JSON list of C-alpha atoms in Angstrom, two decimals:
[
{"chain": "A", "resi": 1, "resn": "MET", "atom": "CA", "xyz": [-142.44, -147.61, 57.47]},
{"chain": "A", "resi": 2, "resn": "ARG", "atom": "CA", "xyz": [-141.36, -144.04, 56.94]},
{"chain": "A", "resi": 3, "resn": "LEU", "atom": "CA", "xyz": [-138.49, -142.75, 54.81]},
{"chain": "A", "resi": 4, "resn": "LEU", "atom": "CA", "xyz": [-137.02, -139.26, 55.14]},
{"chain": "A", "resi": 5, "resn": "LEU", "atom": "CA", "xyz": [-135.00, -138.17, 52.12]},
{"chain": "A", "resi": 6, "resn": "ILE", "atom": "CA", "xyz": [-132.93, -135.14, 53.11]},
{"chain": "A", "resi": 7, "resn": "ARG", "atom": "CA", "xyz": [-130.91, -132.96, 50.80]},
{"chain": "A", "resi": 8, "resn": "HIS", "atom": "CA", "xyz": [-127.59, -131.61, 52.10]},
{"chain": "A", "resi": 9, "resn": "GLY", "atom": "CA", "xyz": [-127.26, -128.02, 53.28]},
{"chain": "A", "resi": 10, "resn": "ASP", "atom": "CA", "xyz": [-126.29, -125.03, 51.14]},
{"chain": "A", "resi": 11, "resn": "PRO", "atom": "CA", "xyz": [-123.26, -126.41, 49.30]},
{"chain": "A", "resi": 12, "resn": "ASP", "atom": "CA", "xyz": [-119.74, -125.26, 48.70]},
{"chain": "A", "resi": 13, "resn": "TYR", "atom": "CA", "xyz": [-119.38, -127.46, 45.63]},
{"chain": "A", "resi": 14, "resn": "ILE", "atom": "CA", "xyz": [-115.76, -126.54, 44.97]},
{"chain": "A", "resi": 15, "resn": "ASN", "atom": "CA", "xyz": [-114.63, -127.90, 48.34]},
{"chain": "A", "resi": 16, "resn": "ASP", "atom": "CA", "xyz": [-117.47, -130.43, 48.67]},
{"chain": "A", "resi": 17, "resn": "THR", "atom": "CA", "xyz": [-118.61, -129.11, 52.02]},
{"chain": "A", "resi": 18, "resn": "LEU", "atom": "CA", "xyz": [-121.14, -126.57, 53.30]},
{"chain": "A", "resi": 19, "resn": "THR", "atom": "CA", "xyz": [-121.14, -122.80, 53.20]},
{"chain": "A", "resi": 20, "resn": "GLU", "atom": "CA", "xyz": [-121.59, -120.89, 56.45]},
{"chain": "A", "resi": 21, "resn": "LYS", "atom": "CA", "xyz": [-125.28, -120.69, 55.59]},
{"chain": "A", "resi": 22, "resn": "GLY", "atom": "CA", "xyz": [-125.32, -124.44, 54.97]},
{"chain": "A", "resi": 23, "resn": "ILE", "atom": "CA", "xyz": [-123.86, -125.06, 58.42]},
{"chain": "A", "resi": 24, "resn": "ARG", "atom": "CA", "xyz": [-126.62, -122.95, 59.99]},
{"chain": "A", "resi": 25, "resn": "GLU", "atom": "CA", "xyz": [-129.21, -124.87, 57.99]},
{"chain": "A", "resi": 26, "resn": "ALA", "atom": "CA", "xyz": [-127.76, -128.19, 59.14]},
{"chain": "A", "resi": 27, "resn": "GLU", "atom": "CA", "xyz": [-128.01, -127.13, 62.79]},
{"chain": "A", "resi": 28, "resn": "MET", "atom": "CA", "xyz": [-131.64, -126.06, 62.33]},
{"chain": "A", "resi": 29, "resn": "LEU", "atom": "CA", "xyz": [-132.36, -129.38, 60.67]},
{"chain": "A", "resi": 30, "resn": "ALA", "atom": "CA", "xyz": [-130.74, -131.16, 63.62]},
{"chain": "A", "resi": 31, "resn": "ASP", "atom": "CA", "xyz": [-133.04, -129.29, 65.99]},
{"chain": "A", "resi": 32, "resn": "ARG", "atom": "CA", "xyz": [-135.99, -130.52, 63.99]},
{"chain": "A", "resi": 33, "resn": "LEU", "atom": "CA", "xyz": [-134.84, -134.15, 63.85]},
{"chain": "A", "resi": 34, "resn": "ALA", "atom": "CA", "xyz": [-133.95, -134.23, 67.54]},
{"chain": "A", "resi": 35, "resn": "GLY", "atom": "CA", "xyz": [-137.55, -134.99, 68.39]},
{"chain": "A", "resi": 36, "resn": "GLU", "atom": "CA", "xyz": [-137.91, -137.82, 65.88]},
{"chain": "A", "resi": 37, "resn": "ASN", "atom": "CA", "xyz": [-137.86, -141.50, 66.76]},
{"chain": "A", "resi": 38, "resn": "ILE", "atom": "CA", "xyz": [-135.25, -142.55, 64.17]},
{"chain": "A", "resi": 39, "resn": "ASP", "atom": "CA", "xyz": [-134.30, -146.19, 63.68]},
{"chain": "A", "resi": 40, "resn": "ALA", "atom": "CA", "xyz": [-131.42, -145.81, 61.22]},
{"chain": "A", "resi": 41, "resn": "ILE", "atom": "CA", "xyz": [-129.47, -143.06, 59.49]},
{"chain": "A", "resi": 42, "resn": "TYR", "atom": "CA", "xyz": [-127.79, -143.51, 56.11]},
{"chain": "A", "resi": 43, "resn": "VAL", "atom": "CA", "xyz": [-125.41, -140.99, 54.57]},
{"chain": "A", "resi": 44, "resn": "SER", "atom": "CA", "xyz": [-123.93, -140.27, 51.16]},
{"chain": "A", "resi": 45, "resn": "PRO", "atom": "CA", "xyz": [-120.10, -140.42, 51.13]},
{"chain": "A", "resi": 46, "resn": "LEU", "atom": "CA", "xyz": [-119.85, -136.91, 49.64]},
{"chain": "A", "resi": 47, "resn": "GLY", "atom": "CA", "xyz": [-118.59, -134.19, 51.95]},
{"chain": "A", "resi": 48, "resn": "ARG", "atom": "CA", "xyz": [-121.60, -131.89, 51.78]},
{"chain": "A", "resi": 49, "resn": "ALA", "atom": "CA", "xyz": [-123.94, -134.71, 52.86]},
{"chain": "A", "resi": 50, "resn": "GLN", "atom": "CA", "xyz": [-121.52, -135.90, 55.54]},
{"chain": "A", "resi": 51, "resn": "LYS", "atom": "CA", "xyz": [-121.26, -132.38, 56.96]},
{"chain": "A", "resi": 52, "resn": "THR", "atom": "CA", "xyz": [-125.05, -132.02, 56.98]},
{"chain": "A", "resi": 53, "resn": "ALA", "atom": "CA", "xyz": [-125.54, -135.34, 58.75]},
{"chain": "A", "resi": 54, "resn": "GLU", "atom": "CA", "xyz": [-122.81, -134.51, 61.25]},
{"chain": "A", "resi": 55, "resn": "ALA", "atom": "CA", "xyz": [-124.97, -131.95, 63.06]},
{"chain": "A", "resi": 56, "resn": "THR", "atom": "CA", "xyz": [-127.87, -134.39, 63.52]},
{"chain": "A", "resi": 57, "resn": "LEU", "atom": "CA", "xyz": [-125.64, -137.33, 64.51]},
{"chain": "A", "resi": 58, "resn": "ARG", "atom": "CA", "xyz": [-123.91, -135.18, 67.11]},
{"chain": "A", "resi": 59, "resn": "ARG", "atom": "CA", "xyz": [-127.24, -133.93, 68.47]},
{"chain": "A", "resi": 60, "resn": "LEU", "atom": "CA", "xyz": [-128.65, -137.46, 68.71]},
{"chain": "A", "resi": 61, "resn": "ASN", "atom": "CA", "xyz": [-125.37, -139.03, 69.86]},
{"chain": "A", "resi": 62, "resn": "ARG", "atom": "CA", "xyz": [-125.77, -141.55, 67.07]},
{"chain": "A", "resi": 63, "resn": "ASN", "atom": "CA", "xyz": [-123.73, -143.03, 64.25]},
{"chain": "A", "resi": 64, "resn": "GLY", "atom": "CA", "xyz": [-124.77, -143.11, 60.63]},
{"chain": "A", "resi": 65, "resn": "LEU", "atom": "CA", "xyz": [-123.89, -145.67, 58.00]},
{"chain": "A", "resi": 66, "resn": "THR", "atom": "CA", "xyz": [-122.23, -144.32, 54.85]},
{"chain": "A", "resi": 67, "resn": "LEU", "atom": "CA", "xyz": [-123.46, -145.96, 51.65]},
{"chain": "A", "resi": 68, "resn": "ASP", "atom": "CA", "xyz": [-121.55, -145.35, 48.44]},
{"chain": "A", "resi": 69, "resn": "TRP", "atom": "CA", "xyz": [-124.64, -145.67, 46.23]},
{"chain": "A", "resi": 70, "resn": "LEU", "atom": "CA", "xyz": [-126.24, -142.67, 47.96]},
{"chain": "A", "resi": 71, "resn": "GLN", "atom": "CA", "xyz": [-123.81, -140.25, 46.31]},
{"chain": "A", "resi": 72, "resn": "GLU", "atom": "CA", "xyz": [-125.19, -137.77, 43.80]},
{"chain": "A", "resi": 73, "resn": "PHE", "atom": "CA", "xyz": [-126.49, -139.11, 40.47]},
{"chain": "A", "resi": 74, "resn": "THR", "atom": "CA", "xyz": [-124.05, -137.19, 38.28]},
{"chain": "A", "resi": 75, "resn": "VAL", "atom": "CA", "xyz": [-123.86, -139.58, 35.33]},
{"chain": "A", "resi": 76, "resn": "PRO", "atom": "CA", "xyz": [-123.19, -137.42, 32.23]},
{"chain": "A", "resi": 77, "resn": "VAL", "atom": "CA", "xyz": [-125.38, -137.53, 29.14]},
{"chain": "A", "resi": 78, "resn": "ARG", "atom": "CA", "xyz": [-124.27, -136.34, 25.70]},
{"chain": "A", "resi": 79, "resn": "LEU", "atom": "CA", "xyz": [-127.28, -134.75, 24.03]},
{"chain": "A", "resi": 80, "resn": "PRO", "atom": "CA", "xyz": [-127.51, -134.47, 20.24]},
{"chain": "A", "resi": 81, "resn": "GLY", "atom": "CA", "xyz": [-126.59, -130.99, 19.11]},
{"chain": "A", "resi": 82, "resn": "VAL", "atom": "CA", "xyz": [-125.49, -129.90, 22.59]},
{"chain": "A", "resi": 83, "resn": "GLU", "atom": "CA", "xyz": [-121.78, -129.37, 23.20]},
{"chain": "A", "resi": 84, "resn": "LYS", "atom": "CA", "xyz": [-121.77, -129.55, 27.00]},
{"chain": "A", "resi": 85, "resn": "GLU", "atom": "CA", "xyz": [-122.61, -132.80, 28.78]},
{"chain": "A", "resi": 86, "resn": "LYS", "atom": "CA", "xyz": [-125.81, -132.68, 30.82]},
{"chain": "A", "resi": 87, "resn": "ARG", "atom": "CA", "xyz": [-127.39, -134.45, 33.78]},
{"chain": "A", "resi": 88, "resn": "ILE", "atom": "CA", "xyz": [-130.86, -136.00, 33.69]},
{"chain": "A", "resi": 89, "resn": "TRP", "atom": "CA", "xyz": [-132.29, -133.04, 35.63]},
{"chain": "A", "resi": 90, "resn": "ASP", "atom": "CA", "xyz": [-130.89, -130.43, 33.26]},
{"chain": "A", "resi": 91, "resn": "PHE", "atom": "CA", "xyz": [-132.68, -130.75, 29.92]},
{"chain": "A", "resi": 92, "resn": "LEU", "atom": "CA", "xyz": [-134.27, -127.65, 28.42]},
{"chain": "A", "resi": 93, "resn": "PRO", "atom": "CA", "xyz": [-138.08, -127.82, 27.94]},
{"chain": "A", "resi": 94, "resn": "SER", "atom": "CA", "xyz": [-137.82, -127.30, 24.18]},
{"chain": "A", "resi": 95, "resn": "PHE", "atom": "CA", "xyz": [-135.40, -130.22, 23.98]},
{"chain": "A", "resi": 96, "resn": "ILE", "atom": "CA", "xyz": [-137.62, -132.55, 26.02]},
{"chain": "A", "resi": 97, "resn": "ASP", "atom": "CA", "xyz": [-140.54, -131.68, 23.76]},
{"chain": "A", "resi": 98, "resn": "ARG", "atom": "CA", "xyz": [-138.67, -133.49, 20.97]},
{"chain": "A", "resi": 99, "resn": "TYR", "atom": "CA", "xyz": [-138.36, -136.63, 23.11]},
{"chain": "A", "resi": 100, "resn": "PRO", "atom": "CA", "xyz": [-141.64, -137.22, 24.97]},
{"chain": "A", "resi": 101, "resn": "GLU", "atom": "CA", "xyz": [-140.44, -140.75, 25.80]},
{"chain": "A", "resi": 102, "resn": "LEU", "atom": "CA", "xyz": [-138.23, -139.19, 28.46]},
{"chain": "A", "resi": 103, "resn": "TYR", "atom": "CA", "xyz": [-141.36, -138.82, 30.60]},
{"chain": "A", "resi": 104, "resn": "SER", "atom": "CA", "xyz": [-142.39, -142.46, 30.15]},
{"chain": "A", "resi": 105, "resn": "GLU", "atom": "CA", "xyz": [-141.65, -144.94, 32.93]},
{"chain": "A", "resi": 106, "resn": "LYS", "atom": "CA", "xyz": [-141.18, -147.73, 30.39]},
{"chain": "A", "resi": 107, "resn": "ASP", "atom": "CA", "xyz": [-139.44, -145.89, 27.56]},
{"chain": "A", "resi": 108, "resn": "TRP", "atom": "CA", "xyz": [-137.15, -143.23, 29.06]},
{"chain": "A", "resi": 109, "resn": "GLN", "atom": "CA", "xyz": [-134.13, -145.55, 29.06]},
{"chain": "A", "resi": 110, "resn": "LYS", "atom": "CA", "xyz": [-134.71, -146.43, 25.40]},
{"chain": "A", "resi": 111, "resn": "VAL", "atom": "CA", "xyz": [-134.03, -142.89, 24.19]},
{"chain": "A", "resi": 112, "resn": "PRO", "atom": "CA", "xyz": [-130.72, -143.23, 22.26]},
{"chain": "A", "resi": 113, "resn": "PHE", "atom": "CA", "xyz": [-128.66, -140.70, 24.23]},
{"chain": "A", "resi": 114, "resn": "ILE", "atom": "CA", "xyz": [-129.85, -142.24, 27.53]},
{"chain": "A", "resi": 115, "resn": "ARG", "atom": "CA", "xyz": [-129.41, -145.83, 26.32]},
{"chain": "A", "resi": 116, "resn": "ASP", "atom": "CA", "xyz": [-125.88, -145.11, 25.08]},
{"chain": "A", "resi": 117, "resn": "SER", "atom": "CA", "xyz": [-124.79, -143.47, 28.33]},
{"chain": "A", "resi": 118, "resn": "LYS", "atom": "CA", "xyz": [-124.04, -145.10, 31.67]},
{"chain": "A", "resi": 119, "resn": "VAL", "atom": "CA", "xyz": [-127.30, -143.82, 33.12]},
{"chain": "A", "resi": 120, "resn": "PRO", "atom": "CA", "xyz": [-129.21, -147.15, 32.82]},
{"chain": "A", "resi": 121, "resn": "GLU", "atom": "CA", "xyz": [-126.36, -149.04, 34.49]},
{"chain": "A", "resi": 122, "resn": "ARG", "atom": "CA", "xyz": [-126.11, -146.59, 37.39]},
{"chain": "A", "resi": 123, "resn": "TYR", "atom": "CA", "xyz": [-129.88, -146.32, 37.74]},
{"chain": "A", "resi": 124, "resn": "LYS", "atom": "CA", "xyz": [-130.19, -150.10, 37.97]},
{"chain": "A", "resi": 125, "resn": "GLU", "atom": "CA", "xyz": [-127.42, -150.25, 40.59]},
{"chain": "A", "resi": 126, "resn": "VAL", "atom": "CA", "xyz": [-129.02, -147.58, 42.80]},
{"chain": "A", "resi": 127, "resn": "CYS", "atom": "CA", "xyz": [-132.49, -149.12, 42.60]},
{"chain": "A", "resi": 128, "resn": "GLU", "atom": "CA", "xyz": [-131.19, -152.61, 43.34]},
{"chain": "A", "resi": 129, "resn": "GLN", "atom": "CA", "xyz": [-129.22, -151.41, 46.36]},
{"chain": "A", "resi": 130, "resn": "PHE", "atom": "CA", "xyz": [-132.24, -149.46, 47.60]},
{"chain": "A", "resi": 131, "resn": "ASP", "atom": "CA", "xyz": [-134.45, -152.54, 47.31]},
{"chain": "A", "resi": 132, "resn": "LEU", "atom": "CA", "xyz": [-131.90, -154.66, 49.15]},
{"chain": "A", "resi": 133, "resn": "LEU", "atom": "CA", "xyz": [-131.97, -152.17, 52.01]},
{"chain": "A", "resi": 134, "resn": "LEU", "atom": "CA", "xyz": [-135.76, -152.04, 52.12]},
{"chain": "A", "resi": 135, "resn": "ALA", "atom": "CA", "xyz": [-135.85, -155.85, 52.14]},
{"chain": "A", "resi": 136, "resn": "GLN", "atom": "CA", "xyz": [-133.75, -155.80, 55.32]},
{"chain": "A", "resi": 137, "resn": "TYR", "atom": "CA", "xyz": [-136.63, -153.91, 56.93]},
{"chain": "A", "resi": 138, "resn": "GLY", "atom": "CA", "xyz": [-139.31, -156.31, 55.71]},
{"chain": "A", "resi": 139, "resn": "TYR", "atom": "CA", "xyz": [-140.41, -154.78, 52.40]},
{"chain": "A", "resi": 140, "resn": "VAL", "atom": "CA", "xyz": [-139.58, -156.91, 49.38]},
{"chain": "A", "resi": 141, "resn": "ARG", "atom": "CA", "xyz": [-140.02, -155.64, 45.85]},
{"chain": "A", "resi": 142, "resn": "LYS", "atom": "CA", "xyz": [-142.46, -157.74, 43.85]},
{"chain": "A", "resi": 143, "resn": "GLY", "atom": "CA", "xyz": [-143.33, -156.30, 40.44]},
{"chain": "A", "resi": 144, "resn": "SER", "atom": "CA", "xyz": [-145.05, -152.96, 40.89]},
{"chain": "A", "resi": 145, "resn": "TYR", "atom": "CA", "xyz": [-145.44, -153.17, 44.67]},
{"chain": "A", "resi": 146, "resn": "TYR", "atom": "CA", "xyz": [-143.62, -154.27, 47.80]},
{"chain": "A", "resi": 147, "resn": "GLU", "atom": "CA", "xyz": [-144.54, -157.38, 49.72]},
{"chain": "A", "resi": 148, "resn": "ALA", "atom": "CA", "xyz": [-144.92, -156.39, 53.36]},
{"chain": "A", "resi": 149, "resn": "VAL", "atom": "CA", "xyz": [-143.18, -159.42, 54.87]},
{"chain": "A", "resi": 150, "resn": "GLN", "atom": "CA", "xyz": [-142.62, -157.66, 58.19]},
{"chain": "A", "resi": 151, "resn": "PRO", "atom": "CA", "xyz": [-144.69, -154.45, 58.15]},
{"chain": "A", "resi": 152, "resn": "ASN", "atom": "CA", "xyz": [-143.47, -151.90, 60.67]},
{"chain": "A", "resi": 153, "resn": "LEU", "atom": "CA", "xyz": [-143.45, -148.25, 61.74]},
{"chain": "A", "resi": 154, "resn": "LYS", "atom": "CA", "xyz": [-139.70, -147.71, 61.61]},
{"chain": "A", "resi": 155, "resn": "THR", "atom": "CA", "xyz": [-138.19, -144.43, 60.38]},
{"chain": "A", "resi": 156, "resn": "LEU", "atom": "CA", "xyz": [-135.15, -144.43, 58.09]},
{"chain": "A", "resi": 157, "resn": "VAL", "atom": "CA", "xyz": [-133.29, -141.20, 57.35]},
{"chain": "A", "resi": 158, "resn": "PHE", "atom": "CA", "xyz": [-131.19, -140.65, 54.22]},
{"chain": "A", "resi": 159, "resn": "PHE", "atom": "CA", "xyz": [-128.81, -137.69, 53.98]},
{"chain": "A", "resi": 160, "resn": "CYS", "atom": "CA", "xyz": [-128.16, -137.43, 50.28]},
{"chain": "A", "resi": 161, "resn": "HIS", "atom": "CA", "xyz": [-128.75, -135.25, 47.21]},
{"chain": "A", "resi": 162, "resn": "LEU", "atom": "CA", "xyz": [-131.46, -133.80, 45.00]},
{"chain": "A", "resi": 163, "resn": "GLY", "atom": "CA", "xyz": [-130.69, -135.94, 41.94]},
{"chain": "A", "resi": 164, "resn": "LEU", "atom": "CA", "xyz": [-130.30, -139.14, 43.94]},
{"chain": "A", "resi": 165, "resn": "SER", "atom": "CA", "xyz": [-133.56, -138.47, 45.80]},
{"chain": "A", "resi": 166, "resn": "GLY", "atom": "CA", "xyz": [-135.32, -138.05, 42.46]},
{"chain": "A", "resi": 167, "resn": "VAL", "atom": "CA", "xyz": [-133.99, -141.43, 41.35]},
{"chain": "A", "resi": 168, "resn": "LEU", "atom": "CA", "xyz": [-135.21, -143.12, 44.54]},
{"chain": "A", "resi": 169, "resn": "MET", "atom": "CA", "xyz": [-138.63, -141.50, 44.24]},
{"chain": "A", "resi": 170, "resn": "SER", "atom": "CA", "xyz": [-138.93, -142.53, 40.60]},
{"chain": "A", "resi": 171, "resn": "HIS", "atom": "CA", "xyz": [-138.30, -146.14, 41.61]},
{"chain": "A", "resi": 172, "resn": "LEU", "atom": "CA", "xyz": [-140.85, -146.03, 44.43]},
{"chain": "A", "resi": 173, "resn": "PHE", "atom": "CA", "xyz": [-143.49, -144.18, 42.41]},
{"chain": "A", "resi": 174, "resn": "HIS", "atom": "CA", "xyz": [-143.04, -145.98, 39.06]},
{"chain": "A", "resi": 175, "resn": "MET", "atom": "CA", "xyz": [-142.08, -142.84, 37.19]},
{"chain": "A", "resi": 176, "resn": "SER", "atom": "CA", "xyz": [-139.30, -141.65, 34.94]},
{"chain": "A", "resi": 177, "resn": "PRO", "atom": "CA", "xyz": [-136.61, -139.87, 37.00]},
{"chain": "A", "resi": 178, "resn": "VAL", "atom": "CA", "xyz": [-136.42, -137.27, 34.23]},
{"chain": "A", "resi": 179, "resn": "ALA", "atom": "CA", "xyz": [-140.07, -136.40, 34.83]},
{"chain": "A", "resi": 180, "resn": "ILE", "atom": "CA", "xyz": [-139.53, -136.01, 38.56]},
{"chain": "A", "resi": 181, "resn": "LEU", "atom": "CA", "xyz": [-136.28, -134.08, 38.34]},
{"chain": "A", "resi": 182, "resn": "GLN", "atom": "CA", "xyz": [-137.55, -131.69, 35.65]},
{"chain": "A", "resi": 183, "resn": "SER", "atom": "CA", "xyz": [-140.50, -130.87, 37.92]},
{"chain": "A", "resi": 184, "resn": "PHE", "atom": "CA", "xyz": [-139.14, -130.96, 41.48]},
{"chain": "A", "resi": 185, "resn": "ALA", "atom": "CA", "xyz": [-136.28, -129.03, 43.06]},
{"chain": "A", "resi": 186, "resn": "GLY", "atom": "CA", "xyz": [-135.91, -129.42, 46.80]},
{"chain": "A", "resi": 187, "resn": "THR", "atom": "CA", "xyz": [-133.88, -126.66, 48.40]},
{"chain": "A", "resi": 188, "resn": "PRO", "atom": "CA", "xyz": [-130.92, -127.45, 50.72]},
{"chain": "A", "resi": 189, "resn": "THR", "atom": "CA", "xyz": [-131.87, -129.38, 53.91]},
{"chain": "A", "resi": 190, "resn": "SER", "atom": "CA", "xyz": [-135.35, -129.98, 52.51]},
{"chain": "A", "resi": 191, "resn": "VAL", "atom": "CA", "xyz": [-137.11, -133.05, 53.89]},
{"chain": "A", "resi": 192, "resn": "THR", "atom": "CA", "xyz": [-139.23, -135.35, 51.75]},
{"chain": "A", "resi": 193, "resn": "GLU", "atom": "CA", "xyz": [-141.32, -137.77, 53.78]},
{"chain": "A", "resi": 194, "resn": "ILE", "atom": "CA", "xyz": [-142.52, -141.03, 52.23]},
{"chain": "A", "resi": 195, "resn": "ARG", "atom": "CA", "xyz": [-144.62, -143.62, 54.04]},
{"chain": "A", "resi": 196, "resn": "THR", "atom": "CA", "xyz": [-145.77, -147.09, 53.21]},
{"chain": "A", "resi": 197, "resn": "GLU", "atom": "CA", "xyz": [-149.46, -147.61, 52.51]},
{"chain": "A", "resi": 198, "resn": "GLU", "atom": "CA", "xyz": [-150.81, -151.10, 53.17]},
{"chain": "A", "resi": 199, "resn": "ARG", "atom": "CA", "xyz": [-154.46, -150.93, 52.11]},
{"chain": "A", "resi": 200, "resn": "GLU", "atom": "CA", "xyz": [-154.34, -154.59, 51.14]},
{"chain": "A", "resi": 201, "resn": "LYS", "atom": "CA", "xyz": [-152.84, -156.99, 53.66]},
{"chain": "A", "resi": 202, "resn": "GLY", "atom": "CA", "xyz": [-149.26, -157.83, 52.73]},
{"chain": "A", "resi": 203, "resn": "ILE", "atom": "CA", "xyz": [-149.13, -155.39, 49.82]},
{"chain": "A", "resi": 204, "resn": "ALA", "atom": "CA", "xyz": [-147.37, -152.06, 50.33]},
{"chain": "A", "resi": 205, "resn": "LEU", "atom": "CA", "xyz": [-146.97, -149.00, 48.16]},
{"chain": "A", "resi": 206, "resn": "PHE", "atom": "CA", "xyz": [-145.05, -145.85, 49.01]},
{"chain": "A", "resi": 207, "resn": "ARG", "atom": "CA", "xyz": [-146.78, -142.49, 49.17]},
{"chain": "A", "resi": 208, "resn": "ALA", "atom": "CA", "xyz": [-145.20, -139.06, 49.69]},
{"chain": "A", "resi": 209, "resn": "ASN", "atom": "CA", "xyz": [-146.67, -137.04, 52.57]},
{"chain": "A", "resi": 210, "resn": "ARG", "atom": "CA", "xyz": [-144.33, -134.08, 52.24]},
{"chain": "A", "resi": 211, "resn": "LEU", "atom": "CA", "xyz": [-142.14, -132.92, 49.38]},
{"chain": "A", "resi": 212, "resn": "GLY", "atom": "CA", "xyz": [-139.15, -130.67, 49.96]},
{"chain": "A", "resi": 213, "resn": "ASP", "atom": "CA", "xyz": [-140.28, -129.36, 53.35]},
{"chain": "A", "resi": 214, "resn": "VAL", "atom": "CA", "xyz": [-138.10, -126.58, 54.78]},
{"chain": "A", "resi": 215, "resn": "SER", "atom": "CA", "xyz": [-140.38, -125.42, 57.59]},
{"chain": "A", "resi": 216, "resn": "HIS", "atom": "CA", "xyz": [-137.44, -125.77, 60.02]},
{"chain": "A", "resi": 217, "resn": "LEU", "atom": "CA", "xyz": [-135.78, -122.88, 58.17]},
{"chain": "A", "resi": 218, "resn": "TYR", "atom": "CA", "xyz": [-138.83, -120.64, 57.94]},
{"chain": "A", "resi": 219, "resn": "LEU", "atom": "CA", "xyz": [-139.56, -121.09, 61.65]},
{"chain": "A", "resi": 220, "resn": "ARG", "atom": "CA", "xyz": [-136.09, -119.75, 62.47]},
{"chain": "A", "resi": 221, "resn": "GLY", "atom": "CA", "xyz": [-136.20, -116.90, 59.95]},
{"chain": "A", "resi": 222, "resn": "GLU", "atom": "CA", "xyz": [-133.59, -118.51, 57.70]},
{"chain": "A", "resi": 223, "resn": "PRO", "atom": "CA", "xyz": [-134.46, -118.07, 54.01]},
{"chain": "A", "resi": 224, "resn": "PRO", "atom": "CA", "xyz": [-134.08, -121.25, 51.94]},
{"chain": "A", "resi": 225, "resn": "ALA", "atom": "CA", "xyz": [-131.10, -121.33, 49.58]},
{"chain": "A", "resi": 226, "resn": "PHE", "atom": "CA", "xyz": [-133.16, -121.14, 46.40]},
{"chain": "A", "resi": 227, "resn": "ARG", "atom": "CA", "xyz": [-130.07, -120.44, 44.30]},
{"chain": "A", "resi": 228, "resn": "SER", "atom": "CA", "xyz": [-128.97, -124.01, 44.94]},
{"chain": "A", "resi": 229, "resn": "ALA", "atom": "CA", "xyz": [-132.25, -125.53, 43.78]},
{"chain": "A", "resi": 230, "resn": "SER", "atom": "CA", "xyz": [-134.12, -123.30, 41.37]},
{"chain": "A", "resi": 231, "resn": "TYR", "atom": "CA", "xyz": [-133.65, -122.04, 37.88]},
{"chain": "A", "resi": 232, "resn": "CYS", "atom": "CA", "xyz": [-134.67, -118.57, 36.74]},
{"chain": "A", "resi": 233, "resn": "GLU", "atom": "CA", "xyz": [-138.30, -117.78, 37.52]},
{"chain": "A", "resi": 234, "resn": "ILE", "atom": "CA", "xyz": [-138.45, -115.38, 34.60]},
{"chain": "A", "resi": 235, "resn": "TYR", "atom": "CA", "xyz": [-135.96, -115.32, 31.74]},
{"chain": "A", "resi": 236, "resn": "ASP", "atom": "CA", "xyz": [-134.69, -111.77, 32.40]},
{"chain": "A", "resi": 237, "resn": "GLY", "atom": "CA", "xyz": [-134.53, -112.23, 36.17]},
{"chain": "A", "resi": 238, "resn": "GLU", "atom": "CA", "xyz": [-131.96, -113.67, 38.52]},
{"chain": "A", "resi": 239, "resn": "GLY", "atom": "CA", "xyz": [-131.27, -117.37, 38.66]},
{"chain": "A", "resi": 240, "resn": "ARG", "atom": "CA", "xyz": [-129.63, -120.13, 36.67]},
{"chain": "A", "resi": 241, "resn": "HIS", "atom": "CA", "xyz": [-130.35, -120.57, 32.97]}
]
């Protein structure tokens, strides 16, 4: 089975929709997906994801299913000594260095400011809903792997968000979502492709083939919206601090 995790187009966060650039990106993405053999399309309820999916659904003359748990993972965290609330993808490197457990699959939720937030509750909900969906397609979570009850070559597409995609990947890859989201920033309309790997009969793992692919933009001469994904490359340069 193949999963395509797609981030929404260049966002207008204030109005929860897409910018003009984001609309162009969504159309280019639709051109790319038009040639895919897609079995199901799932969409976040947030406007920017809905607007991105709209172009593909119109092109394919298909309907998508909106799932509430696919909305962005914006659970706030109150860090010690930091006035402003943060998200799990927005910790400074010097801060993380004080809490190496944040990068541990087993211990990241035990860190006091994570444990005392609603992050564990929301994380559990998203992962459980994701597993329920995968089970509908024949892959049942069993410890550290998935039992391939009905192995298949279906393709599922998810129009969602960077943070939420990081959470899903952390669940599939047995990693801390903090580790993934501090190290990966897919630009708008980027496509992350994940496939099952069944090297032992009846036992499936998930492996990423592509991370944050935006070749559909480069092929059309549309520069990726790095401002919506990246922090400053150098401290005195442009970008988000």
